[in-house]
XYZ file of C-alpha atoms in Angstrom:
562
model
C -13.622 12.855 -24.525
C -9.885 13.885 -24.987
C -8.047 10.819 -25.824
C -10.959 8.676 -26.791
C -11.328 10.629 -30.097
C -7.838 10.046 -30.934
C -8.198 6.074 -30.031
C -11.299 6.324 -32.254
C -9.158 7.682 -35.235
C -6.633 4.694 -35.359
C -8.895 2.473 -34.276
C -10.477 1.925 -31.007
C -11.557 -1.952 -31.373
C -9.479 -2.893 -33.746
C -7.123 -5.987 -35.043
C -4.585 -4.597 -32.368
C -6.829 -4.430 -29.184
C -7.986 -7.844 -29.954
C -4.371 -9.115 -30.062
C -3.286 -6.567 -27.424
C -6.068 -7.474 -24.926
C -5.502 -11.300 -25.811
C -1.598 -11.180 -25.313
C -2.509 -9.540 -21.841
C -5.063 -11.920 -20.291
C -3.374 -14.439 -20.603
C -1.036 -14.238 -18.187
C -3.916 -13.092 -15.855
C -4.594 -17.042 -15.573
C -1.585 -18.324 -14.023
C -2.341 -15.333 -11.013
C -4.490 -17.751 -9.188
C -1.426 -20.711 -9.582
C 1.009 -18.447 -7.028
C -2.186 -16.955 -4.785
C -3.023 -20.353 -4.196
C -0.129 -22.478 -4.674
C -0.041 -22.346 -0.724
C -2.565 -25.378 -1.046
C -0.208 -27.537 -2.723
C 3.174 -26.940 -1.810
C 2.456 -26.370 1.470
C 0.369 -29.715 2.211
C -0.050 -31.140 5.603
C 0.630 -34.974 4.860
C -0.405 -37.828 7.488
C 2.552 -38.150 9.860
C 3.775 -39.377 12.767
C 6.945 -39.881 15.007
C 10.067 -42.132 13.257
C 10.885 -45.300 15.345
C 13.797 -45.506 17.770
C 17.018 -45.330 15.824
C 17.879 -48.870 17.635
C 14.714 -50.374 16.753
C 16.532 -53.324 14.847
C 14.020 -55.995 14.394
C 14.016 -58.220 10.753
C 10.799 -59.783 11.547
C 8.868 -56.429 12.091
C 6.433 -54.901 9.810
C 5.864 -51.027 9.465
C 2.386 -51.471 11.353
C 4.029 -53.533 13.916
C 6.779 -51.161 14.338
C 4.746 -48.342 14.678
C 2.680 -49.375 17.781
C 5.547 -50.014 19.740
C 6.897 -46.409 18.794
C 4.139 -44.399 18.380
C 0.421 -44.036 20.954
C -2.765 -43.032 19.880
C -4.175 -40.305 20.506
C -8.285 -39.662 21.803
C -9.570 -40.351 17.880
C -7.310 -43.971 18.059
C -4.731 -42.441 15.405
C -1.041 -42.172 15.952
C -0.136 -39.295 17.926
C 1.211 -36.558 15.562
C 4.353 -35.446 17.569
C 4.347 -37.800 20.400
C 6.241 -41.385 20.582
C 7.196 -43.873 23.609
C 10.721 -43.113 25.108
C 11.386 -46.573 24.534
C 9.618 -49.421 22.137
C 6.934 -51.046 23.933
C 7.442 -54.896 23.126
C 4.935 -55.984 24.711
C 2.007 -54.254 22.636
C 3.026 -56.453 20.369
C 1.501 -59.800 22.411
C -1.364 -57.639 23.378
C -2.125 -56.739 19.551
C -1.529 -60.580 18.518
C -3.721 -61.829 21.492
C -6.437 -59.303 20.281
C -5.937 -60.855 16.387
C -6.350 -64.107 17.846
C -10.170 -63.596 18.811
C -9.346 -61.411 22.386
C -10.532 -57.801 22.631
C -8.918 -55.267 24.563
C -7.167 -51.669 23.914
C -3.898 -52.098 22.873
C -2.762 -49.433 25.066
C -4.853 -50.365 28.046
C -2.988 -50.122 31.275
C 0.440 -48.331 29.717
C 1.810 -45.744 32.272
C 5.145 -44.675 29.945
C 6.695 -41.737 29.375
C 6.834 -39.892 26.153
C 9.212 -37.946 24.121
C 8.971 -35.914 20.904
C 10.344 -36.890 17.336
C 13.527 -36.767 18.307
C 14.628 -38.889 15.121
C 12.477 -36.857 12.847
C 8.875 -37.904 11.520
C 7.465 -40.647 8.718
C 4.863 -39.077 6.238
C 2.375 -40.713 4.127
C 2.900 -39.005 0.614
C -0.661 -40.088 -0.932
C -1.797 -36.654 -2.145
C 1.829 -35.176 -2.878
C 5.178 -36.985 -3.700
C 6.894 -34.273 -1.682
C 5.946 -31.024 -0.196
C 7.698 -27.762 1.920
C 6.126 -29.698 5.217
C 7.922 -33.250 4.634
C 10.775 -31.890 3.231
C 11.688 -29.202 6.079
C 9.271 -30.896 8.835
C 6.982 -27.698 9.248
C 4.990 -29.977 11.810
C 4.525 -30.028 15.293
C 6.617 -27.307 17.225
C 7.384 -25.796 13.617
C 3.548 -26.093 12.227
C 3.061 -22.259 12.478
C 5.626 -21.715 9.929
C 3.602 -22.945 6.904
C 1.299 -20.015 7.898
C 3.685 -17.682 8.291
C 5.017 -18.575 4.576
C 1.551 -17.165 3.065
C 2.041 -14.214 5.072
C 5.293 -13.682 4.116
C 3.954 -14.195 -0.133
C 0.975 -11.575 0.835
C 3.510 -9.260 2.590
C 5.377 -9.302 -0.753
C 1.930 -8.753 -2.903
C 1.150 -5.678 -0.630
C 4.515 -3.815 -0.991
C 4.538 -4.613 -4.724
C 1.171 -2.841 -4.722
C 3.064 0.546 -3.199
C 6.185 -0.069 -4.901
C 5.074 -0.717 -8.585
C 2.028 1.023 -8.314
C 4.382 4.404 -7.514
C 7.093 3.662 -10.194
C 4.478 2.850 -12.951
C 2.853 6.196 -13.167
C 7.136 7.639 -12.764
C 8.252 5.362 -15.585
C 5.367 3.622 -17.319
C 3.170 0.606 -17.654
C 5.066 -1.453 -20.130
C 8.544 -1.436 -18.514
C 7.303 -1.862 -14.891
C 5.298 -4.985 -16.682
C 8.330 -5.958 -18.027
C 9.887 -6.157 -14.666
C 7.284 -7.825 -13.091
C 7.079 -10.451 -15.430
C 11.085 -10.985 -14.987
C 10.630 -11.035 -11.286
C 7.898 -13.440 -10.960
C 10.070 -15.895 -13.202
C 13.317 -15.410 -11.880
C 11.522 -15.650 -8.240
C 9.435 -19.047 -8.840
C 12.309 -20.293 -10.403
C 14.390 -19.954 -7.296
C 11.838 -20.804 -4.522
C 11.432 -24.235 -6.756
C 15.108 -24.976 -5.654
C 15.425 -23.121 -2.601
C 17.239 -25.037 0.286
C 15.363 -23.899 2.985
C 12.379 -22.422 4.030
C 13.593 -19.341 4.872
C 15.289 -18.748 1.345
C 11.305 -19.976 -0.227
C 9.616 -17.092 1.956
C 12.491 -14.598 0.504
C 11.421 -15.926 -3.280
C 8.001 -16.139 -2.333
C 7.775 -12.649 -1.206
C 9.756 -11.938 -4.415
C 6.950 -13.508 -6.187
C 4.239 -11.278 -4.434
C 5.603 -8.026 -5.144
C 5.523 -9.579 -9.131
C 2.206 -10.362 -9.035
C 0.692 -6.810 -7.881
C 2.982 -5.179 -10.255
C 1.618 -7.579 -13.099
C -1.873 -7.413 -12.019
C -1.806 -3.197 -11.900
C 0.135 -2.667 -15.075
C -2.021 -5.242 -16.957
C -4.814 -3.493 -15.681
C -4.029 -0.201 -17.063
C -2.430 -1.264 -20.137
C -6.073 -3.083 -21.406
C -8.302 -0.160 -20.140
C -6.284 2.406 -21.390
C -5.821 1.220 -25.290
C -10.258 -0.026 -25.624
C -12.527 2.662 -25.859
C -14.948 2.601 -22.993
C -18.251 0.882 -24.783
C -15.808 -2.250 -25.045
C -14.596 -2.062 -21.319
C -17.224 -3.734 -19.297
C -17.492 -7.264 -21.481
C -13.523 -7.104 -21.086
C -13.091 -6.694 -18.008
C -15.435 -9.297 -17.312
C -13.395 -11.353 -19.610
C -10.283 -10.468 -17.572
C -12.052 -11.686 -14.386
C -13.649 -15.230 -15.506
C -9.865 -15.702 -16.607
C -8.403 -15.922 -12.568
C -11.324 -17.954 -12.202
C -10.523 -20.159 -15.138
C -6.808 -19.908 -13.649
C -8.325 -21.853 -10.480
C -8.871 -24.999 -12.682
C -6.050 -24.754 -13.951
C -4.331 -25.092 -10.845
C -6.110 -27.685 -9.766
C -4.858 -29.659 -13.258
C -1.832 -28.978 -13.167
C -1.030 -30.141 -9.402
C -3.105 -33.305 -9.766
C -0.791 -34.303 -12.819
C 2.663 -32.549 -10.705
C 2.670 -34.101 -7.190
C 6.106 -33.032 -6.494
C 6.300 -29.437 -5.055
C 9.299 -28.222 -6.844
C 8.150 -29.171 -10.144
C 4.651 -28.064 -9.478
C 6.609 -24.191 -8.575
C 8.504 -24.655 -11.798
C 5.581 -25.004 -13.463
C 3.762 -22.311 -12.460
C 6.907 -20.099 -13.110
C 8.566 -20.799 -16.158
C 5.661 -19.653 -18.650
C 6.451 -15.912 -17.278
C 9.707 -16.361 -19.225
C 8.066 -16.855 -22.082
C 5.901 -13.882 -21.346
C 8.819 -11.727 -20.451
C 9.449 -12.012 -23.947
C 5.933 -11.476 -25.231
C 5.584 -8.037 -22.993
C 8.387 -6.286 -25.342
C 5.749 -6.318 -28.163
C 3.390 -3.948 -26.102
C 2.840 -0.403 -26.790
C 3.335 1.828 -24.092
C -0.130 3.904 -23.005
C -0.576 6.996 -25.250
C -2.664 8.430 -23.034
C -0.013 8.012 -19.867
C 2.397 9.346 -22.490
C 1.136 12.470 -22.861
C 0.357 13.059 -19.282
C 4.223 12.255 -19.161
C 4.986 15.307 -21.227
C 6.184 12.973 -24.077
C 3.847 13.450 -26.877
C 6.113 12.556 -29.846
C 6.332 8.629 -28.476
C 2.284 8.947 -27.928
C 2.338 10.275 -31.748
C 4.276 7.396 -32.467
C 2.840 4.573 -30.767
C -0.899 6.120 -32.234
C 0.817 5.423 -35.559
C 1.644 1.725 -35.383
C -1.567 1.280 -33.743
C -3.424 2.900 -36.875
C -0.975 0.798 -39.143
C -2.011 -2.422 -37.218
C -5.647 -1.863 -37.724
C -5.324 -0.622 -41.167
C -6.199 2.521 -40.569
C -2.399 4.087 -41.668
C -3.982 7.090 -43.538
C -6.003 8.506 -40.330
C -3.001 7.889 -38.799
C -1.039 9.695 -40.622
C -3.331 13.037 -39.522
C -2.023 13.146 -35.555
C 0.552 15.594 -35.529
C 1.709 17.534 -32.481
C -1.203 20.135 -32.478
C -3.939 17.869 -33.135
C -2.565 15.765 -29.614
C -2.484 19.118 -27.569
C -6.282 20.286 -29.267
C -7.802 16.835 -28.889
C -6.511 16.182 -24.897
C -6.177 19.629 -23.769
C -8.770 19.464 -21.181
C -7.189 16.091 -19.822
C -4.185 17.448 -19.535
C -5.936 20.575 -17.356
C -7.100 18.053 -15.491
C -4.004 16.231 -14.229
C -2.692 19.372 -12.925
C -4.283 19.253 -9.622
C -2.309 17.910 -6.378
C -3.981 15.479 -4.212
C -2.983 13.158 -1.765
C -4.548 10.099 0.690
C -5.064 11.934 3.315
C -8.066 13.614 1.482
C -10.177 10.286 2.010
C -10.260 11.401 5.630
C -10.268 15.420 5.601
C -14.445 15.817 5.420
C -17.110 13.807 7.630
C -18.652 12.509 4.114
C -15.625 11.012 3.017
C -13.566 9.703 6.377
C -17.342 7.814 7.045
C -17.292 6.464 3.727
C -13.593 5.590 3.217
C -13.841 3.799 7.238
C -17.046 1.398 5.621
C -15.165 0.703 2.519
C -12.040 -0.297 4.390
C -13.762 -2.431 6.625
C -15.596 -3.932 3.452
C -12.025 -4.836 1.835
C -10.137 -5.909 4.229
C -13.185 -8.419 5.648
C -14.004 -9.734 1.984
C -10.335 -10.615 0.969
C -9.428 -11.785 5.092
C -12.514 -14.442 4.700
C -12.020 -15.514 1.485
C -8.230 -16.327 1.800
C -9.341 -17.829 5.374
C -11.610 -20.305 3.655
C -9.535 -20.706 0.377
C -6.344 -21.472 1.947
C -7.102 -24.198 3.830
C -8.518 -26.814 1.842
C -7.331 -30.013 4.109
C -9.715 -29.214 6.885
C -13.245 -30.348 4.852
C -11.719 -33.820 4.243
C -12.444 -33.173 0.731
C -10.235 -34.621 -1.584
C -8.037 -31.266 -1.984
C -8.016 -31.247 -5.840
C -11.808 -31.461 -6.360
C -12.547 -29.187 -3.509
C -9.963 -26.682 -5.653
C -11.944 -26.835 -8.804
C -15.189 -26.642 -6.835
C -14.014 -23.288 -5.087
C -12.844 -22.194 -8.593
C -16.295 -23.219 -10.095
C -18.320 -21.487 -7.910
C -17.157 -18.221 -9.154
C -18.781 -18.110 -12.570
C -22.612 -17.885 -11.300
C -21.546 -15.858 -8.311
C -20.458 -13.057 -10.229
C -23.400 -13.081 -12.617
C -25.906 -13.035 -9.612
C -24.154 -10.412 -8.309
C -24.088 -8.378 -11.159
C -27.618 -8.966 -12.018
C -28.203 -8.114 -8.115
C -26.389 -4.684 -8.285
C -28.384 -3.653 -11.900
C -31.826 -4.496 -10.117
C -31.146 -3.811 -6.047
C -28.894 -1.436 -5.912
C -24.860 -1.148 -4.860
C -25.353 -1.020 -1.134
C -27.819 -3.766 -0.876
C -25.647 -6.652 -2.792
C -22.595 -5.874 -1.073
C -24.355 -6.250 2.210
C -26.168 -8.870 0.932
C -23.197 -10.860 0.166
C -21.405 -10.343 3.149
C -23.551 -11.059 5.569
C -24.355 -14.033 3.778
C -21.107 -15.208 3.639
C -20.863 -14.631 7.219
C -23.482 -16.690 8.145
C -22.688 -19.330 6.289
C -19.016 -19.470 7.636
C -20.900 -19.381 11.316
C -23.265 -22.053 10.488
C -20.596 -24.336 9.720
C -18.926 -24.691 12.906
C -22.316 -25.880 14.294
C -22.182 -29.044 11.839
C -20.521 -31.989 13.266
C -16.651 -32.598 11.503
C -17.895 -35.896 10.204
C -20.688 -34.328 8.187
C -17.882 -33.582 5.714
C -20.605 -33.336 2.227
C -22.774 -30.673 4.475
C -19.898 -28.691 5.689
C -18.267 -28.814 2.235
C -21.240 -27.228 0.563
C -21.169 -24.049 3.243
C -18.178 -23.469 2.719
C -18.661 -23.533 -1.408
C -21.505 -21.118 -0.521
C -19.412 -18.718 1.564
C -16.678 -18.780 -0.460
C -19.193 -18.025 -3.909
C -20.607 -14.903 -1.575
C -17.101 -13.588 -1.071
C -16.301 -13.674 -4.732
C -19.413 -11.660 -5.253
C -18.014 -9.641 -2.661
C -15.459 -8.857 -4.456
C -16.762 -8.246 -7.632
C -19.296 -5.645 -6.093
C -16.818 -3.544 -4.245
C -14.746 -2.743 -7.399
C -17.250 -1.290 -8.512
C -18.983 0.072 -5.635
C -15.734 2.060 -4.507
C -15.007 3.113 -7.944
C -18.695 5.044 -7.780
C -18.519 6.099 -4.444
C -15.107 7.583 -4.637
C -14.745 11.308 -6.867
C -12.748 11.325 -9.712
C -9.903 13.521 -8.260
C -8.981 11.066 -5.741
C -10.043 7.487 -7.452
C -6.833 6.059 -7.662
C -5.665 7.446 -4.275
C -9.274 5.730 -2.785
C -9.262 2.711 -4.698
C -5.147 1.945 -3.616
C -6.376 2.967 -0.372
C -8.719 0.146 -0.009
C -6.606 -2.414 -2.462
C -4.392 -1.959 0.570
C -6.706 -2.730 3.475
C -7.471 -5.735 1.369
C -4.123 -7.063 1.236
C -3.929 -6.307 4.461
C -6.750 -9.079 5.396
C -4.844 -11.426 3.453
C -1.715 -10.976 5.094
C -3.683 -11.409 8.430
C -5.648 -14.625 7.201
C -3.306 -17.561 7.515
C -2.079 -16.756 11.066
C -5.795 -16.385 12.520
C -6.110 -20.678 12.163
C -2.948 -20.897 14.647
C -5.827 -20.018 17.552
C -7.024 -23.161 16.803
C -4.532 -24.632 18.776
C -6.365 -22.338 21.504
C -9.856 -23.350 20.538
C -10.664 -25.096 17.537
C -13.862 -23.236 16.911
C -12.414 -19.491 17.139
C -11.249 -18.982 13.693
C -14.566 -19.660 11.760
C -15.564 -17.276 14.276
C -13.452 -14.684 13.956
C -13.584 -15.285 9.764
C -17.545 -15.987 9.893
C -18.067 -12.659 12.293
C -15.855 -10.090 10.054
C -18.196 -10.006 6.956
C -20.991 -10.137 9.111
C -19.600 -6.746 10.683
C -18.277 -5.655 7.492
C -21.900 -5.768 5.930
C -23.438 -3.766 8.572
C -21.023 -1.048 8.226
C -21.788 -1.123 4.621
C -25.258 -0.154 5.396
C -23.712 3.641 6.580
C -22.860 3.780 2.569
C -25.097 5.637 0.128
C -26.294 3.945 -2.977
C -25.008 4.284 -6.168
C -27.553 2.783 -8.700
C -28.803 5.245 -11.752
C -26.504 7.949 -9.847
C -24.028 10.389 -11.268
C -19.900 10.212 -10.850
C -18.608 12.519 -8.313
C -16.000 14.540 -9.586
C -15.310 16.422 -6.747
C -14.735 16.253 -2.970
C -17.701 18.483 -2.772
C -19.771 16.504 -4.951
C -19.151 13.889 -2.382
C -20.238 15.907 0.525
C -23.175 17.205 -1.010
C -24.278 13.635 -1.660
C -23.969 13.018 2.147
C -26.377 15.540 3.208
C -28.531 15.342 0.652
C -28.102 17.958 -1.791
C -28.118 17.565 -5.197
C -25.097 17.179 -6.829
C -24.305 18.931 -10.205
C -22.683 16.284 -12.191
C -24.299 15.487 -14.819
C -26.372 12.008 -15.418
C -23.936 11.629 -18.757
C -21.141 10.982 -16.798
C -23.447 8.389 -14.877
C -24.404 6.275 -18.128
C -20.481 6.233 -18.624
C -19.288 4.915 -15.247
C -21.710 1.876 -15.674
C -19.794 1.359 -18.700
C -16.364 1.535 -17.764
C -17.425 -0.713 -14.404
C -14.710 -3.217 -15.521
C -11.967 -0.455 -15.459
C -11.890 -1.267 -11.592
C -11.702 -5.100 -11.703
C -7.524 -5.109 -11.357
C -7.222 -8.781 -9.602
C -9.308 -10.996 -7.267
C -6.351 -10.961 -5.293
């Protein structure tokens, strides 16, 4: 197997991969702190319209003040963006009489006009001591802006995903990691003291691009130094760790209420690994397929020296490099391009379902995870309980796809999912324990989603065009998350279309899955061909080897939840 020989030689699970592996995951933790941050930061606090400038009255208490400034709405709250033109004095005999033992409506019989916030709005900070809403007022006229902020962060995750996923197979994993790492804490660090909320969607997006270029060059950097007996338990590793980075979250903005500091927070540790990423070894493997062998040599070396293995070490020269991976490097010589996922019938039909099954899993799940307020849960138990969720979701699923099949789990889980999302806008808003546990359902389907189209696109994809399929669909996935936030502005429309719309795409999305083939117990395409054979029914000549090996390298395709 090429290069696996020579990892095998200086040491394939070694003193180094542990550390290696370790060093890398770590990071992989803090991912869910800037997908999510959105929560926090971006917090809708209780508010209402500021009395009159020239309301000047000693005696007056902050209750009494606001219902001469402010009317209530249908629900008897204060209105939101609404306040009297002028103080209405004489509420305040009606709302005495009515303390004295009369009843009445407070605002019986008033026939004023209204007027926005013209002197700006009073917030209730009881969740967070400050957030981007209070501090710029994103409410009212300017409430479509917080969505447009986790647009903006998504826009900047799917360009990093072209931009660093290009440069890294130009100039390498380690330096484009280093980069990445840099960005994301230079970024943070400046959208924690931006000024205004157009210079936090520029850091923000700055802070996107980091993430996909961390999340792809961490990604290849574990997969491609472990052999591949070792690469399912790790990459399962490397995906319970964004789900432990959920919790962590959670933590850390219960104990940081402020938003800058809670930004800070999440930012400053990628200093700190900025510094850590120098100690990585460049891939080998990429090395070579880089037409520098001598650093591939090289790194092999220290490897072997780290594991104690200096002595086989010692035997990779230049010929035994060009023996050992001279069929990988045949390999690599072929020229292939995206717009092969949609040059035969076999593969456009297939490439169509997958896209649809991206793009619906990530636009539901960042529909339901981003907007915590509306289950009138408290927001940072409803956090850890969306995190939680995800640990027996993906082991169901995975037991699912070894006894079921591929096909059947992913529809499974999305239609699910879909349901469940549908079944909560028939519960009454006040049944807040019932709709919370839907939503905890849908969500937990969505993660299994997710963690059974990795793999299922990985299969159904041949190995010529894998990465092309699999950034293909990483895209369309994106894509749904960039599309997410501004789908709960038609609320203002009708307050029951976006659990449609995000309870009706996986529901879709699942049936088109049914057009896929299943991939359980069968062997890895290699080719186009093999592909199209597959599709109308012929038996492919791959070899069941190669199928044993793909259900061990399954992890090699879980790059971030994200």
């Amino acid at each position: 197997m090429g290069f696996g020989e020579l990892l095998e030689q200086v040491g394939s699970t070694g003193r180094f991969q542990v550390l290696h592996t370790t060093l890398l995951c770590i990071p992989v933790m803090l991912f869910a702190s800037h997908n999510l941050l959105q929560n926090f930061v971006a917090l809708v606090p209780p508010h209402f319209c500021s009395a009159h400038t020239n309301l000047s009255q000693p005696q007056m208490s902050a209750e009494e003040a606001l219902l001469v400034t402010v009317p209530l709405d249908q629900t008897e709250k204060p209105e939101r963006c609404l306040r009297y033109m002028a103080p209405q004095w004489q509420l305040l005999t009606k709302n005495r009489s009515s303390s004295s033992g009369k009843e009445g409506d407070t605002n019986a019989g008033l026939d004023v006009d209204l007027q926005g916030c013209s002197d700006g709005w009073t917030y209730n900070m009881t969740h967070m001591k400050s957030t981007i809403i209070s501090d710029w007022n994103l409410v009212c006229d300017q409430r479509s802006l917080k969505q447009m902020g986790q647009t903006v962060y998504m826009g900047g995750v799917l360009l990093g995903a072209v931009v660093f996923g290009g440069l890294s197979d130009r100039y390498g994993r380690r330096i484009l990691l280093l980069i990445a790492n840099l960005l994301m804490a230079v970024s943070g660090t400046c959208a924690a003291f931006s000024t205004t909320f157009p210079l936090f969607c520029l850091f923000r997006f700055g802070c996107g691009m980091a993430l996909s270029g961390m999340g792809l060059n961490t990604f290849s950097l574990i997969v491609e130094w472990i052999p591949t007996s070792v690469r399912t338990i790790v990459g399962t590793t490397t995906g319970y760790c964004y789900t432990v980075g959920q919790l962590i979250l959670a933590l850390i903005a219960y104990f940081i209420r402020d938003w800058r500091w809670l930004t800070l927070a999440v930012s400053l540790p990628f200093f700190v690994f900025f510094l850590i990423a120098w100690w990585f070894h460049e891939s080998s493997r990429w090395l070579v397929m880089s037409n520098n062998p001598e650093q591939a040599i090289k790194n092999l070396k220290s490897v072997a020296k780290f594991n104690g293995r200096k002595e086989e070490g010692e035997k990779i020269d230049m010929k035994r490099l060009q023996e050992t991976m001279k069929k990988e490097m045949s390999c690599s010589q072929g020229t292939h391009s995206v717009l092969d996922l949609f040059r035969t019938p076999t593969m456009r039909r297939m490439t169509i379902c997958l896209s649809a099954v991206w793009l619906s899993t990530s636009f539901a799940y960042y529909g339901i995870a981003m907007d915590l307020q509306k289950f009138g849960v408290d927001i940072y138990l409803i956090q850890v309980i969306f995190g939680v969720v995800d640990i027996p979701a993906k082991v169901v699923v995975v037991v699912s796809m070894s006894y079921f099949g591929r096909r059947t789990s992913q529809c499974g889980a999305l239609i699910i999912a879909g349901i469940t999302v549908l079944i909560n806008l028939l519960i009454p808003y006040d049944k807040q324990t019932a709709r919370t546990c839907m939503a905890v359902l849908g969500k937990g389907c969505l993660a299994a989603s997710f963690n059974c189209c990795y793999l299922y696109s990985g299969e159904l994809f041949p190995t010529i065009i894998r990465q092309n399929g699999m950034g293909w669909v990483s895209m369309m996935a994106r894509v749904g998350a960039m599309v997410a936030p501004m789908v709960l502005l038609t609320a203002d429309y009708l307050r029951w279309l976006p659990g449609l719309i995000y309870g009706g795409a996986p529901i879709l999305s699942g049936i088109a899955a049914i057009f896929l083939p299943e991939t359980l117990g069968s062997p890895l395409p290699d080719t186009i061909q093999d592909v199209e054979d597959r599709g109308t029914g012929r038996s492919s000549k791959v070899s069941r080897k190669e199928a044993i090996i793909l259900q061990d390298t399954q992890a090699d395709l879980l790059k971030q939840t994200a």
